[in-house]
Amino acid sequence: MFVFKAAVVGAGTMGGQIAQTIAAAGVPVVLQDIDEALVQAGIAEARGVSEGQLAKLVERGKLTSEQARELLEEIVGRIHGTTAYEGFGEVDFVIEAVPEKMEVKQQVFAQLDAATPSHAILASNTSSLSITEIGDATLRPEKVVGFHYFYPASIMPLIEIVEGLETSAETVGAAVTFAQAIRKQPITCAEVPGFVVNRILNSGVSEVWRKQEELGLSIKRIDEGVGAAGVVPAGPYQLINLLGLDTVLHVAEHLADSYGGERFYVPKGMQKLVSEGKLGAKTGGDGFYDPAGQPNIAGEAEPDTAELVELMSLKTLCEACLVLEEGVASHRDIDFGLMAGAGLDPRRGLLPPFMRADSEGLDSILERLENAHERYGERFAPPTILRRLVAQGRLGQKRGQGFYAYPQPDAEQPAELVKLETRGEGVAIAWLAHGQMNSVSPQVVFDLEKVWRKVGDAGVRALVIASSNPFLFSAGADIKEFTTMDESSGAELLDTAHALFKELGSGRVATIAAVNGLAFGGGCELAMACDVRIAARTALFGQPEIKLGIIPGFGGTQRLPRLVGVSKALEMNMIGDPILAEEAFELGLANRVVDDHELLDTALAWARKLAGQAPLAIEQIKRVSAAGDLDAGVEDEKRGFAAVFTSADAREGIAAFLAKRAPHFRGS
């Protein structure tokens, strides 16, 4: 499904910012509320956010003041305000952002069901309410989905895409694609109270709330100590002051009602402040602290910061494990959600729960949890998944496997950006290790070739190609590096890549791609060159080159039709939108889809099986199985790629991608 026009219902601060994120991505949006003054306030919020963002670009020299003014008017000009449902008959995607009351949301969704075309997706920004119940108010529950922004929506990159009981896979896929189109980072999850991020965060911070009220601790000292401990981006009371006490209290009470007050503590002090209208930054800064910065919560006792950090960290991990065990979300999406939605950024030394546990050692974590369980009760009972991993000897980074798999490269390496790890029994792993996006740069191609030659010389019979980045396989070609190449070096790169990719799919060494997260562009083409593709449940496959005004350059026009059929391959290559792992499996692009934490195990099992087969027979089966003349197709693709890569459209597409703006193609 394509989104040419969107709508937002509810023009409060959040609604105005949501509309801004859509308009800034080049999509026209209708902003609706019941009162004209509210609508205008929402548009003013969108304008203010845009002014701030553009001013920063001017400061960095990315834009001139005149360009910023023009862009501001373009963005705000895409937002149309209304107090009715004017224009909703043309929208493709609606986001509801009205107050968190089920009866209000159901009333709005019933109205939207009547006012929008039947193909439109109806999404709710709810932070905790049931998507299924909201969808019950419509005649299209399969097209109702959660689309949960985090405050402030203009800044926070995360969107939780919540699947109700009736939500279709097509709707989830369209929501993921739309989130990426508006430059947000989506995770998907099942429908449970609190979803993922709020549930886990509240579980951890409730231990701080509990201790504060039990012992009369100073919230100022708590914020100072916990905020400086390197486990959260800010002190818990300071952070809630920014988010809004009423918003946090609503979620806390909902979670306590859903899971029990022992597991989710609701602080009486916060209830009192909310009843007095002291909500934090949204009420002039009067919340946990008064406008002068003095605490509004009684308590002078000195906190034991180490104890608070330990309780909060252990409880956070416990809840994260429960979310994983319940099948609500993958361990990858849980950690990624807390990174993008709660600021637990490893680049700042702040680790999300599973990465932190792997870093500290799962055996150590288990011992600490057993002690906490004995001292504090059932809410610290060690989760089953943790006991299982420890029993299997998967203790985290020190063993190469915990919640995540970690490269254990050989002492001598043939390359820099691809690491070789031999596992015995004729099996090896080539770990892609090129930074945050694991992009396919010229050096990655040449390094992969070096590793491939080493594998051939070492008698390896099956090679797994995996990512050392736990959150993605490869986001595609390194556009910046490709634009610096001249015609000669570009031709050499294409020839090397095509020759290598052909060998991956035709030699006697069996090749298995272990695809986690994004496999876009060159990353998808690398996976397609392998004999087998094992996909994590959160994997996404896509060929987005068309959005840059170019075409696939590493065999995507030839291998993709052989795997998914000509019609679907044309669609993927001409549209550029990604597909989810389950669809990839149904189409034949993925051989298996497995839970994220089982990805490497499954890939290695395939490798062991294939390594035990007759190498000559493997080679001949691979060579004769592909229909059609791949070499001729690749030559056609190389000529086509060269023709479009030097075009004005390609220059415009790449420039727009690097500038994070929509391209304007002219067919030249």
PDB file of C-alpha atoms in Angstrom, residues 407 409-410 413-414 417-423 427-433 438 444 447-452 455 460 462-468 473 504 511-514 526 530 600 604:
ATOM      1  CA  PRO A 407      32.320 -12.906  16.519  1.00  0.00           C
ATOM      2  CA  PRO A 409      37.572 -14.301  14.793  1.00  0.00           C
ATOM      3  CA  ASP A 410      40.673 -16.322  14.075  1.00  0.00           C
ATOM      4  CA  GLN A 413      42.881 -12.409   9.518  1.00  0.00           C
ATOM      5  CA  PRO A 414      43.039 -12.024   5.734  1.00  0.00           C
ATOM      6  CA  LEU A 417      36.089  -5.279   7.311  1.00  0.00           C
ATOM      7  CA  VAL A 418      35.148  -8.961   7.012  1.00  0.00           C
ATOM      8  CA  LYS A 419      36.321 -11.226   9.836  1.00  0.00           C
ATOM      9  CA  LEU A 420      36.861 -14.950   9.393  1.00  0.00           C
ATOM     10  CA  GLU A 421      35.952 -17.397  12.150  1.00  0.00           C
ATOM     11  CA  THR A 422      36.575 -21.098  11.545  1.00  0.00           C
ATOM     12  CA  ARG A 423      34.369 -23.429  13.557  1.00  0.00           C
ATOM     13  CA  VAL A 427      32.348 -24.792   8.738  1.00  0.00           C
ATOM     14  CA  ALA A 428      33.364 -21.119   8.911  1.00  0.00           C
ATOM     15  CA  ILE A 429      31.700 -17.749   9.431  1.00  0.00           C
ATOM     16  CA  ALA A 430      32.444 -14.552   7.507  1.00  0.00           C
ATOM     17  CA  TRP A 431      31.410 -11.694   9.791  1.00  0.00           C
ATOM     18  CA  LEU A 432      30.520  -8.427   8.057  1.00  0.00           C
ATOM     19  CA  ALA A 433      32.034  -5.723  10.259  1.00  0.00           C
ATOM     20  CA  ASN A 438      27.379  -2.465   7.818  1.00  0.00           C
ATOM     21  CA  VAL A 444      33.972  -4.738   1.990  1.00  0.00           C
ATOM     22  CA  ASP A 447      37.783  -7.960   1.828  1.00  0.00           C
ATOM     23  CA  LEU A 448      35.017 -10.505   1.300  1.00  0.00           C
ATOM     24  CA  GLU A 449      36.901 -11.757  -1.735  1.00  0.00           C
ATOM     25  CA  LYS A 450      40.058 -12.186   0.394  1.00  0.00           C
ATOM     26  CA  VAL A 451      38.101 -14.156   2.981  1.00  0.00           C
ATOM     27  CA  TRP A 452      36.541 -16.273   0.239  1.00  0.00           C
ATOM     28  CA  VAL A 455      38.123 -20.245   2.880  1.00  0.00           C
ATOM     29  CA  VAL A 460      36.073 -25.094   4.392  1.00  0.00           C
ATOM     30  CA  ALA A 462      30.258 -24.418   4.181  1.00  0.00           C
ATOM     31  CA  LEU A 463      30.463 -20.689   4.880  1.00  0.00           C
ATOM     32  CA  VAL A 464      27.945 -18.666   6.887  1.00  0.00           C
ATOM     33  CA  ILE A 465      27.867 -14.945   6.064  1.00  0.00           C
ATOM     34  CA  ALA A 466      26.628 -13.074   9.140  1.00  0.00           C
ATOM     35  CA  SER A 467      26.634  -9.577  10.558  1.00  0.00           C
ATOM     36  CA  SER A 468      28.667  -8.503  13.563  1.00  0.00           C
ATOM     37  CA  PHE A 473      22.636  -7.451   8.196  1.00  0.00           C
ATOM     38  CA  LEU A 504      29.307 -17.797  -3.857  1.00  0.00           C
ATOM     39  CA  THR A 511      27.046 -20.541   1.375  1.00  0.00           C
ATOM     40  CA  ILE A 512      24.426 -19.549   3.936  1.00  0.00           C
ATOM     41  CA  ALA A 513      23.355 -15.962   4.651  1.00  0.00           C
ATOM     42  CA  ALA A 514      22.201 -15.401   8.244  1.00  0.00           C
ATOM     43  CA  LEU A 526      24.801 -10.453  -1.188  1.00  0.00           C
ATOM     44  CA  CYS A 530      24.252 -17.299  -1.293  1.00  0.00           C
ATOM     45  CA  LEU A 600      23.090 -18.171  14.100  1.00  0.00           C
ATOM     46  CA  LEU A 604      25.351 -23.121  11.594  1.00  0.00           C
TER      47      LEU A 604
END
